[in-house]
N, CA, C and O of each residue as an XYZ file, in Angstrom:
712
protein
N      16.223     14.507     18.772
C      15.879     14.806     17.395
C      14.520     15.487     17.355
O      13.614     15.130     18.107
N      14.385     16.471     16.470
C      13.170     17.194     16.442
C      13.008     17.268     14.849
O      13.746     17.741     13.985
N      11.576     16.524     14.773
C      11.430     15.844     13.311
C      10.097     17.760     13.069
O       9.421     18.365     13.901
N      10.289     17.959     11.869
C       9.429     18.763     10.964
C       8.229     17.599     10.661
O       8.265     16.536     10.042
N       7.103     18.340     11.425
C       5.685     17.361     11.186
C       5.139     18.059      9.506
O       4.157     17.618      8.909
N       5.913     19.057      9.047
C       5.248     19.715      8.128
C       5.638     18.912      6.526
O       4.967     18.822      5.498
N       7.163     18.357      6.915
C       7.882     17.748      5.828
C       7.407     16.215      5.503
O       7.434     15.292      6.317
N       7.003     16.143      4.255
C       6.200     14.518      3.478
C       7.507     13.469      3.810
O       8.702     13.609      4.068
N       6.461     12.228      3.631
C       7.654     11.053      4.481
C       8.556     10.565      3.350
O       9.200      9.526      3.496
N       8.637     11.437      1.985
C       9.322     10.905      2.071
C      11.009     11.477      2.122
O      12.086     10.881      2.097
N      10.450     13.591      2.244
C      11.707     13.903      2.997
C      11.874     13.535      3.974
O      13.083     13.311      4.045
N      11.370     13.275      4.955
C      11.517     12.655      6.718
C      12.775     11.188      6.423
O      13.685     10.937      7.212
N      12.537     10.493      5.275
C      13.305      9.235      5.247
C      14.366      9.670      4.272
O      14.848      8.766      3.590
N      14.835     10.941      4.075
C      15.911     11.169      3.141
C      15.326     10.444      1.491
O      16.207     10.327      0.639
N      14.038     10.038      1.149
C      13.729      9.555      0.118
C      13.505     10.456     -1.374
O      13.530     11.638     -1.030
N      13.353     10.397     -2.469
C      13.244     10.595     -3.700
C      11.339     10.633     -3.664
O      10.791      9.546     -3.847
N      10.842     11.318     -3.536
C       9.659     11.391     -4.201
C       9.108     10.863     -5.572
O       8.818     11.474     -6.600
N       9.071      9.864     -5.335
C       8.650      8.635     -6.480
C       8.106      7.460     -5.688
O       8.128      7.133     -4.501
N       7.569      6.911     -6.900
C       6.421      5.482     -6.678
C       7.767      4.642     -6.672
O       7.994      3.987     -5.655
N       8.440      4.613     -7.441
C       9.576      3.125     -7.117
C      10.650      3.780     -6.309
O      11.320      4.739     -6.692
N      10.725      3.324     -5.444
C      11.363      3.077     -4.471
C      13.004      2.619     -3.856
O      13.162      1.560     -4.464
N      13.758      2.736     -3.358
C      14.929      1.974     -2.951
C      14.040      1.235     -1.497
O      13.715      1.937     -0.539
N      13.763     -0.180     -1.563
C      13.174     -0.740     -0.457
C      14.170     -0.759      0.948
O      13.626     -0.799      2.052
N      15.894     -0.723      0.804
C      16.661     -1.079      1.335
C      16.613      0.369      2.353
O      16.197      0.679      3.470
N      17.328      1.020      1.179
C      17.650      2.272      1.583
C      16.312      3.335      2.571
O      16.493      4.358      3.231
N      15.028      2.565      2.300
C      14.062      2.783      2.621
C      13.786      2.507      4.730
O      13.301      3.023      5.737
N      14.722      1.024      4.088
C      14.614      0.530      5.615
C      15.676      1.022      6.351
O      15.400      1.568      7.419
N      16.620      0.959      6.070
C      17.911      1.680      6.683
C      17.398      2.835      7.337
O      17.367      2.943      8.563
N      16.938      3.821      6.428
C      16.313      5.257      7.110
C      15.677      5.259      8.411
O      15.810      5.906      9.449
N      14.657      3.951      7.843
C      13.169      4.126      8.849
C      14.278      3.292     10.093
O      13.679      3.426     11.160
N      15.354      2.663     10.305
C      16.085      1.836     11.127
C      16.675      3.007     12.130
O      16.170      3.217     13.232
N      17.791      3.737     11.624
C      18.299      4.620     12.044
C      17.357      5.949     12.717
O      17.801      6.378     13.782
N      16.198      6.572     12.219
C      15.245      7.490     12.114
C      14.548      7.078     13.885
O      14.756      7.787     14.870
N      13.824      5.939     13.887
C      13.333      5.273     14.757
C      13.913      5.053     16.434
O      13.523      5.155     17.597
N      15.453      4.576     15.396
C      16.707      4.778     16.631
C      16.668      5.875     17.927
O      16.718      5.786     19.154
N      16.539      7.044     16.852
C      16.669      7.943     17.092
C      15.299      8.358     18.218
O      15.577      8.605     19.391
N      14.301      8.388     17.890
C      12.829      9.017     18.157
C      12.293      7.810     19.167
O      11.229      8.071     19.727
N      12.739      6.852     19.395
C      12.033      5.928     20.085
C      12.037      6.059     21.799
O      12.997      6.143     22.564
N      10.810      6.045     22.032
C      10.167      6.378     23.345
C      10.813      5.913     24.448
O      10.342      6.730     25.239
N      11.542      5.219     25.131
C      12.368      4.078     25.313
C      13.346      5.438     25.927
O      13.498      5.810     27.091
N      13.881      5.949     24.733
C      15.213      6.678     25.017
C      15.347      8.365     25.767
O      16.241      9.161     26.054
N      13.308      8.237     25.872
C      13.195      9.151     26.903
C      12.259      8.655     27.594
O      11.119      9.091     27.436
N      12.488      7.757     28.403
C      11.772      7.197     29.885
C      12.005      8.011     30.764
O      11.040      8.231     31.497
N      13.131      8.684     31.040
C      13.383      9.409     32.315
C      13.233     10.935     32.460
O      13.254     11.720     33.408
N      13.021     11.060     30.705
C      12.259     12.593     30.078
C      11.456     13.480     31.172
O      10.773     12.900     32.016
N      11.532     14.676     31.150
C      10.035     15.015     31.309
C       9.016     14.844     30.518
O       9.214     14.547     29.340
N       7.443     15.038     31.139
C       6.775     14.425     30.782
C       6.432     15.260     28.918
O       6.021     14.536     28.012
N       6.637     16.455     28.734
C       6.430     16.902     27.323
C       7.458     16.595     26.558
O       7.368     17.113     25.445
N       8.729     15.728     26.782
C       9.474     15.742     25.952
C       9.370     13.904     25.704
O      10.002     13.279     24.853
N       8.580     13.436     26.519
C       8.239     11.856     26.398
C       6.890     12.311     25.670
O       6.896     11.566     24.690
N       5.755     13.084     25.572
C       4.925     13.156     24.810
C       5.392     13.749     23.267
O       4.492     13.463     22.476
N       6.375     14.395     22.666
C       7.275     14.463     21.840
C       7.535     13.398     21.542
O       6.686     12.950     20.772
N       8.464     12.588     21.805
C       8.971     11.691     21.460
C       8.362     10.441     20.938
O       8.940      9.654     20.187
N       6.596     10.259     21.598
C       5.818      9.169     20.976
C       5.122      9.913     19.842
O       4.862      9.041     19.014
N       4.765     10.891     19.468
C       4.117     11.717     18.822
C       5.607     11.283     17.200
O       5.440     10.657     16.153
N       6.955     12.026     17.796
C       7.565     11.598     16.829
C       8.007     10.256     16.094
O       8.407     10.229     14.930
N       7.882      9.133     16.935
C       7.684      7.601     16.778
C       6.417      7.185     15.880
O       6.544      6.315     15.019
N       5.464      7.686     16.057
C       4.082      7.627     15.683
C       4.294      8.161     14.457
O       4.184      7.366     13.524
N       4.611      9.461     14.151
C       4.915      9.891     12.565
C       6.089      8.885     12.069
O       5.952      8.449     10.926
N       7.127      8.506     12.740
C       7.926      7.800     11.590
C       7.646      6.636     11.497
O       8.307      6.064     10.630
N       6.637      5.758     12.248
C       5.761      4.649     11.914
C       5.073      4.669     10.664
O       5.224      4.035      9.620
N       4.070      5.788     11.130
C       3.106      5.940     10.276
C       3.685      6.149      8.367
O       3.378      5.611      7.303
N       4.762      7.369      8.862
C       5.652      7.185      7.254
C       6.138      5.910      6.819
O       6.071      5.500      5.660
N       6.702      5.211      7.935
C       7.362      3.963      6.985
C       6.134      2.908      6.575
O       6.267      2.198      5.579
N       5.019      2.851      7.337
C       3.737      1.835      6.675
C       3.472      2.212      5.761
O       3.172      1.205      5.119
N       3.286      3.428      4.859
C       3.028      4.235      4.199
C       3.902      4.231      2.869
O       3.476      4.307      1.717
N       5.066      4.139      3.244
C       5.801      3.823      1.956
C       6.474      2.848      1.216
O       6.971      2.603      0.116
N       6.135      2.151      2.973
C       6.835      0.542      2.066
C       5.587     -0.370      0.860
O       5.697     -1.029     -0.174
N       4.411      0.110      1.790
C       3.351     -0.705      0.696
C       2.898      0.196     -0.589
O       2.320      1.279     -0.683
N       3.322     -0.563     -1.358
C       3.032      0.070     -2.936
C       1.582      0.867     -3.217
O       1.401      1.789     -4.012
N       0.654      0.267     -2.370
C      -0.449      0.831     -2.995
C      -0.884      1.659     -2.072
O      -2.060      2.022     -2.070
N       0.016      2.081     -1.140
C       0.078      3.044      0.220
C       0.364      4.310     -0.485
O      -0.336      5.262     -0.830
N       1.532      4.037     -0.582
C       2.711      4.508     -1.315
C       2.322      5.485     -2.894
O       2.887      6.459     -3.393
N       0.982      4.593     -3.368
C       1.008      5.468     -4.338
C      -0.157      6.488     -4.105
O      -0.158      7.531     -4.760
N      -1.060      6.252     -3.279
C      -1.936      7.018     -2.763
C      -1.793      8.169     -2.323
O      -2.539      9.134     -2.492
N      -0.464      8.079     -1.524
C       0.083      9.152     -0.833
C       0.689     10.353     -1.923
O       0.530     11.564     -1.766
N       1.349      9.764     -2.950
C       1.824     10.643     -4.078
C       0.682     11.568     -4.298
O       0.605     12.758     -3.992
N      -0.421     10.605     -5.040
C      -1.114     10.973     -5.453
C      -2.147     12.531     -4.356
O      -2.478     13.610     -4.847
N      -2.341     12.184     -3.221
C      -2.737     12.914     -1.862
C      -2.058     14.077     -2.423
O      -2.539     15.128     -2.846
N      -0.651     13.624     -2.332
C       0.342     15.160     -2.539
C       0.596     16.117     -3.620
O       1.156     17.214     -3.618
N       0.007     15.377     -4.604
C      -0.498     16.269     -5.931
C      -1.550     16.896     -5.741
O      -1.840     17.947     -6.313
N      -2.307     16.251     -4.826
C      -3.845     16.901     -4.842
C      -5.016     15.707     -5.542
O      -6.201     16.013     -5.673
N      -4.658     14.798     -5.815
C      -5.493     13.861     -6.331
C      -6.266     13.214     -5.547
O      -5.860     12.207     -4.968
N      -7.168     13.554     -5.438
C      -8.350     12.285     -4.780
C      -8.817     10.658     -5.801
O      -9.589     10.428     -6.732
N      -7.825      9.814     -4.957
C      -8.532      8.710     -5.747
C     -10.074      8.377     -6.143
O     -10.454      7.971     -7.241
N     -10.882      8.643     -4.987
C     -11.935      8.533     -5.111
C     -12.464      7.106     -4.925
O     -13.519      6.818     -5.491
N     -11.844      6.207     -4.201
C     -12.041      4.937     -4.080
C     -13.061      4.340     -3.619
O     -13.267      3.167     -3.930
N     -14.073      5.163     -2.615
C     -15.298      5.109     -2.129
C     -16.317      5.378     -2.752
O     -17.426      4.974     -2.401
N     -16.115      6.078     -3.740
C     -17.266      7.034     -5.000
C     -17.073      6.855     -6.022
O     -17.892      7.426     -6.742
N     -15.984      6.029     -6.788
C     -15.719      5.826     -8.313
C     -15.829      4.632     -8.537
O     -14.823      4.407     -7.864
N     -16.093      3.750     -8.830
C     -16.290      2.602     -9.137
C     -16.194      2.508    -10.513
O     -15.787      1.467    -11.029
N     -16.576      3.639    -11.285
C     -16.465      3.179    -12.585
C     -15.294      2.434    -12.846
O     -14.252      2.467    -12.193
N     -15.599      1.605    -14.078
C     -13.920      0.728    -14.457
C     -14.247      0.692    -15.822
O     -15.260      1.312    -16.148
N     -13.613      0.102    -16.688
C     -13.519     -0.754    -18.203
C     -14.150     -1.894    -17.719
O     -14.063     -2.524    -16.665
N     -15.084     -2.063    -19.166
C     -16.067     -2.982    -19.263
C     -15.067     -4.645    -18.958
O     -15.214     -5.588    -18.181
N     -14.059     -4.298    -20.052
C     -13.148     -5.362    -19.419
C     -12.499     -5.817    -18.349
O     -12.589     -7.017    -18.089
N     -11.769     -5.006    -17.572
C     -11.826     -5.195    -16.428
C     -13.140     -5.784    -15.583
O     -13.172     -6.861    -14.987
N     -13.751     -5.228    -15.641
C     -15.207     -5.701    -14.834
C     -15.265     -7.133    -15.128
O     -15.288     -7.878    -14.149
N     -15.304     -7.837    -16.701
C     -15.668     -9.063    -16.915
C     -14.104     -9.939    -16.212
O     -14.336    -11.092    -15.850
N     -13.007     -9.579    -16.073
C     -11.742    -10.212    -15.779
C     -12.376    -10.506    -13.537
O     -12.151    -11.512    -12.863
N     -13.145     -9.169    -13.063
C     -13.253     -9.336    -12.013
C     -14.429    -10.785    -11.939
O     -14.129    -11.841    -11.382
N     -15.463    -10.585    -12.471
C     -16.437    -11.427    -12.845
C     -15.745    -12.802    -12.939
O     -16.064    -13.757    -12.230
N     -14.644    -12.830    -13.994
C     -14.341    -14.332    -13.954
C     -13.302    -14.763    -12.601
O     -13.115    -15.942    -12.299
N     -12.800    -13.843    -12.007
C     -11.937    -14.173    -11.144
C     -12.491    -14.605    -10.117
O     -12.053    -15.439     -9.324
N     -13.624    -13.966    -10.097
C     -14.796    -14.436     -8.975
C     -15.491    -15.670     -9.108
O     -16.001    -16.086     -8.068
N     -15.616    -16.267    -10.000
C     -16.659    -17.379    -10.645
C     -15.084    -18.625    -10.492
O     -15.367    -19.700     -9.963
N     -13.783    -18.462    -10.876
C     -12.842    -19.284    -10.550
C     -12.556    -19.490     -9.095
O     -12.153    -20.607     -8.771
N     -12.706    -18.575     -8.170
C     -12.971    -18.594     -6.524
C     -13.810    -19.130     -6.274
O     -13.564    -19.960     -5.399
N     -14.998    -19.116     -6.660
C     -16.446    -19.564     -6.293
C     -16.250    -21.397     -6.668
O     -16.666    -22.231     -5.864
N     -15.735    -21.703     -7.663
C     -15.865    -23.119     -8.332
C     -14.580    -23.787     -7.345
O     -14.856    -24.955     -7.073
N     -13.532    -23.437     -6.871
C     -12.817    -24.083     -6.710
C     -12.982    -24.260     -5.460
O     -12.953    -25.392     -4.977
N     -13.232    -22.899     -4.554
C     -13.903    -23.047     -3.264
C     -14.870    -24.437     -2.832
O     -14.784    -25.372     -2.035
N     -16.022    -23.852     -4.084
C     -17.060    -25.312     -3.861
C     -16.546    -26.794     -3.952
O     -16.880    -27.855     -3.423
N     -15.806    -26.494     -4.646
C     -14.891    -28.181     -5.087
C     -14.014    -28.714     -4.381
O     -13.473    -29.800     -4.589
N     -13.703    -27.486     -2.925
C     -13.171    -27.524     -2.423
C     -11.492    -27.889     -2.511
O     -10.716    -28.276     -1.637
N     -11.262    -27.543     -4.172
C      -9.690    -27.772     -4.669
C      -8.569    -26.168     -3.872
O      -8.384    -25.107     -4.470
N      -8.189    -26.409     -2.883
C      -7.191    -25.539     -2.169
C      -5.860    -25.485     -3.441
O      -5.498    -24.404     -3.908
N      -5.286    -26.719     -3.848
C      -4.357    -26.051     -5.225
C      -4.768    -24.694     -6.046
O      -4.270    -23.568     -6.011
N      -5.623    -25.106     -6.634
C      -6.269    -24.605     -7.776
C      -6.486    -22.917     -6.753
O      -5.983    -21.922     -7.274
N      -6.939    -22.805     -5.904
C      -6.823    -20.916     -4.829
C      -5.587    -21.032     -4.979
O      -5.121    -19.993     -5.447
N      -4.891    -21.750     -4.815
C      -3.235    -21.286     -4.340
C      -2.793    -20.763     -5.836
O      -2.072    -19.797     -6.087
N      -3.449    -21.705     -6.800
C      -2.722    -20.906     -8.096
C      -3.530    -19.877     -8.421
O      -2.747    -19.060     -8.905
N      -4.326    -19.533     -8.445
C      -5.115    -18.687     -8.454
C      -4.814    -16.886     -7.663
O      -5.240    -15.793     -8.036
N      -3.869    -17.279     -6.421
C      -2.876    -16.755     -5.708
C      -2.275    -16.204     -6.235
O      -2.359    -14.980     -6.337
N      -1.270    -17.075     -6.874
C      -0.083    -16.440     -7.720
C      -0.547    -15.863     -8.969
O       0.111    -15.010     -9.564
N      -1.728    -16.330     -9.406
C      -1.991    -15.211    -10.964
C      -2.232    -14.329    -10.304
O      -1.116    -13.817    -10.227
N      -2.751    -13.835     -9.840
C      -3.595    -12.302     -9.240
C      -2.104    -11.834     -8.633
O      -1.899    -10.620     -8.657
N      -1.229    -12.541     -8.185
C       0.141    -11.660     -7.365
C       0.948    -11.287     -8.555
O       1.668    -10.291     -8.481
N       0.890    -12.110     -9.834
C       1.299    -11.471    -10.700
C       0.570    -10.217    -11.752
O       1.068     -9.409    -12.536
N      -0.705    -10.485    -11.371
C      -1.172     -9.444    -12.580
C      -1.333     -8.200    -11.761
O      -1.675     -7.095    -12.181
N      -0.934     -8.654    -10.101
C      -0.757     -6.918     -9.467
C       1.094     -6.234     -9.275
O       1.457     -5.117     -8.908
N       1.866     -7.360     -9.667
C       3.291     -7.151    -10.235
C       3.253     -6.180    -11.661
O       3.916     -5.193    -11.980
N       2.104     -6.972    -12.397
C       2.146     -6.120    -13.527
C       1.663     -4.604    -13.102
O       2.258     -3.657    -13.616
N       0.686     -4.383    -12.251
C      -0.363     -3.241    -12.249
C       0.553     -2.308    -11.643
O       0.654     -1.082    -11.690
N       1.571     -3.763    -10.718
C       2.554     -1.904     -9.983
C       3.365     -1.336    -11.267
O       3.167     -0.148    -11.518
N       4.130     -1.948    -11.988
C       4.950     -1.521    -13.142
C       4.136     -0.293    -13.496
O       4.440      0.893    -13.368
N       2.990     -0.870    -13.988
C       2.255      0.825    -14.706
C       1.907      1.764    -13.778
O       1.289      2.721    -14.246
N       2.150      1.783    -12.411
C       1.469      2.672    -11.746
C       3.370      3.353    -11.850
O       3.676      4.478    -12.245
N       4.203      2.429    -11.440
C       5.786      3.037    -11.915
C       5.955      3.812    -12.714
O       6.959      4.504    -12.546
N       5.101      4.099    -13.958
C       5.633      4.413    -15.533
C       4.517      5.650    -15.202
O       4.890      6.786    -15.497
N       3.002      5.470    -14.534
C       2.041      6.823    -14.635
C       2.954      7.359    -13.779
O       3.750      8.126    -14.320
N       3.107      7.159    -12.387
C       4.079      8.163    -11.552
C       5.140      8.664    -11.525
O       5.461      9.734    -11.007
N       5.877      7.790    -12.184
C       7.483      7.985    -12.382
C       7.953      8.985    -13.682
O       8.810      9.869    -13.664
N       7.254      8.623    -14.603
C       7.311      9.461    -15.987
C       7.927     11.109    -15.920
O       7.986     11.875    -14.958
N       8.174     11.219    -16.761
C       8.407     12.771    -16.863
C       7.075     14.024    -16.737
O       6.908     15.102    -16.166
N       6.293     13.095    -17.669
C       4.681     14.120    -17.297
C       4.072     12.542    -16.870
O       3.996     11.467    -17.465
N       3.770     12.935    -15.792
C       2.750     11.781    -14.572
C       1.592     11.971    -14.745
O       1.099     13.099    -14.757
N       0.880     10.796    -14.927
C      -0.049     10.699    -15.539
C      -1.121     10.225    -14.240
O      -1.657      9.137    -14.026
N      -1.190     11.662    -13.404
C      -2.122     11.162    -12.162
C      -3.673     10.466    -12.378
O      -4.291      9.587    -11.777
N      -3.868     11.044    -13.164
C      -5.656     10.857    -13.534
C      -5.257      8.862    -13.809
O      -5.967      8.132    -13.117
N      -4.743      8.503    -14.269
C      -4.347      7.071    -15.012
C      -3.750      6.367    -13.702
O      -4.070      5.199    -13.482
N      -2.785      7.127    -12.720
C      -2.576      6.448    -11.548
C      -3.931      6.313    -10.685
O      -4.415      5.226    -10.372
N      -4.430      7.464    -10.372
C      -5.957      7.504     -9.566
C      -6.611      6.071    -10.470
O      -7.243      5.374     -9.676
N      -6.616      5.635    -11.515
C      -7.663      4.526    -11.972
C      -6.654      3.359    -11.679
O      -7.124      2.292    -11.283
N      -5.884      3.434    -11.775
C      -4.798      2.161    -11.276
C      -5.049      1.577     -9.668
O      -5.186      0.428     -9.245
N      -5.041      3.045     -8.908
C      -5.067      2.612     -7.660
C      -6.330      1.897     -7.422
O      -6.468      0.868     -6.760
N      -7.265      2.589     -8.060
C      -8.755      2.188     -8.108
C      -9.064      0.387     -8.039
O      -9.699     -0.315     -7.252
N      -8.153      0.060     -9.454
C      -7.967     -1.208     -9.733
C      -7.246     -2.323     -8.843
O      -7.515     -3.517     -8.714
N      -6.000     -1.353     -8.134
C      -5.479     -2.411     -6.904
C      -6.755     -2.821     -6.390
O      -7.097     -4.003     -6.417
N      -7.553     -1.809     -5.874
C      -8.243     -1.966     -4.585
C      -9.253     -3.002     -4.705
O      -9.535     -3.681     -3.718
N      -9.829     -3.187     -5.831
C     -10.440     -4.381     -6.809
C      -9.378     -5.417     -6.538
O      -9.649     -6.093     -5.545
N      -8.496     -5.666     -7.004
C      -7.727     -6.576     -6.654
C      -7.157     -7.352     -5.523
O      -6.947     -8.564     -5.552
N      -6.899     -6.468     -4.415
C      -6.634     -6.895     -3.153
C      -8.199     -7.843     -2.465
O      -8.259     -8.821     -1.720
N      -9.024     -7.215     -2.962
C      -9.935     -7.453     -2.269
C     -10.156     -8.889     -2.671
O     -10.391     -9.622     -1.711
N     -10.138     -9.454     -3.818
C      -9.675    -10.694     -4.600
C      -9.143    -11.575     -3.746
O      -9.629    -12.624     -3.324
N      -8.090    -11.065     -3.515
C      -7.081    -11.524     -2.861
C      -7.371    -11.860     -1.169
O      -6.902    -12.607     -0.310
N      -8.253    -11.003     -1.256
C      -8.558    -11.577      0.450
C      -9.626    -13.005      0.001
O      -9.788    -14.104      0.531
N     -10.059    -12.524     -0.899
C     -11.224    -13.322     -1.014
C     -10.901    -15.202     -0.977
O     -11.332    -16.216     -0.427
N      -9.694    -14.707     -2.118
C      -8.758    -16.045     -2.090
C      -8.149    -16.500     -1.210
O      -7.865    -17.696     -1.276
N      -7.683    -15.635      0.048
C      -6.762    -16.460      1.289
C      -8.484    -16.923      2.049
O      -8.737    -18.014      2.561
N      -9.522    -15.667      1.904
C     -10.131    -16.739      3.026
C     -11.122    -17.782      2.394
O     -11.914    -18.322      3.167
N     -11.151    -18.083      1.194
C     -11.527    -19.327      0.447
C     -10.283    -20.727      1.211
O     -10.526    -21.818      1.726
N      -8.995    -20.000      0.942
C      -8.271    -21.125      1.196
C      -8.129    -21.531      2.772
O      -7.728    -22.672      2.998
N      -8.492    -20.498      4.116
C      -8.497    -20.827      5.057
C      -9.744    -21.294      5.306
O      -9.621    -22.035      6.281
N     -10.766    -21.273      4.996
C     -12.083    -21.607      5.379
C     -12.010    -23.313      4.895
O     -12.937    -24.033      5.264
N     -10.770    -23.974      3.982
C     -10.992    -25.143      3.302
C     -10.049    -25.556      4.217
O     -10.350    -26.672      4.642
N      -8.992    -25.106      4.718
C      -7.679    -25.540      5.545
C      -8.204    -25.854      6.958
O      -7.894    -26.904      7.520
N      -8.904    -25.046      7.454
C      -9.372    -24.921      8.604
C     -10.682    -25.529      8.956
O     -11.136    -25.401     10.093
């Protein structure tokens, strides 16, 4: 198989260029695709057609990490419009948002100290849901008929605020477990 390094992953996976996804149909591709390209199946290659072959493994890796995670996934759209999130240099947010990060932080901080591991674990699941919610709208800026990149670029912005939460919360809860 001789993969086009020029074609986006998500022609490489037979995919729909969109933020929502078929996850299945997603894996199937990257299953079969892989089949195909995996290094393995030219061991006895010469040596440029075994350097091919990891080169092409390596791109359909790299595509499927890329599209299975949502906030990979929407980055990459966004890349392909031409959008720079700006995730290193924008920080700006809504005043509200900011105070929601503020308290999310001050509920980590108290429960940590109190050393209540429930109370992170639920704390867990709100934040896994209010980034359930955040993917929906990044669905509706990307997916839409007129895509509303500038509004996805601040969305993604906001995952990245969020995840980071989220680490914050597993290693609150391993630092109490452990």
């Amino acid at each position: 198989m001789t993969l086009d390094f020029k074609q986006d992953f998500f022609a490489l996976f037979g995919q729909p260029r969109r933020f929502g996804l078929d996850a299945a149909a997603l894996d199937a591709a990257y299953r079969a695709i892989a089949a195909e390209v995996h290094p393995d199946r030219y061991a006895s290659a010469p040596d440029s057609e075994r350097r091919l072959a990891l080169m092409h493994a390596t791109r359909v890796n790299e595509g499927y990490q890329t599209l299975r995670q949502p906030l990979a996934r929407a980055r990459y759209l966004l890349q392909l419009a031409g959008i720079d999130t700006q995730e290193e240099t924008n920080t700006s947010m809504p005043a509200e948002f900011l105070m929601e990060q503020m308290e999310w932080r001050e509920a980590i901080a108290d429960a940590r100290a109190g050393s209540h591991v429930e109370q992170l674990e639920k704390l867990a699941r709100e934040l896994a849901g209010d980034l359930k919610s955040l993917e929906a709208e990044l669905t509706e800026a990307l997916d839409s008929a007129d895509p509303d990149l500038d509004g996805a670029a601040q969305l993604v912005r906001k995952w990245r605020f969020m995840e980071k939460l989220d680490q914050e919360i597993g290693d609150a809860i391993e630092a109490l477990l452990y």
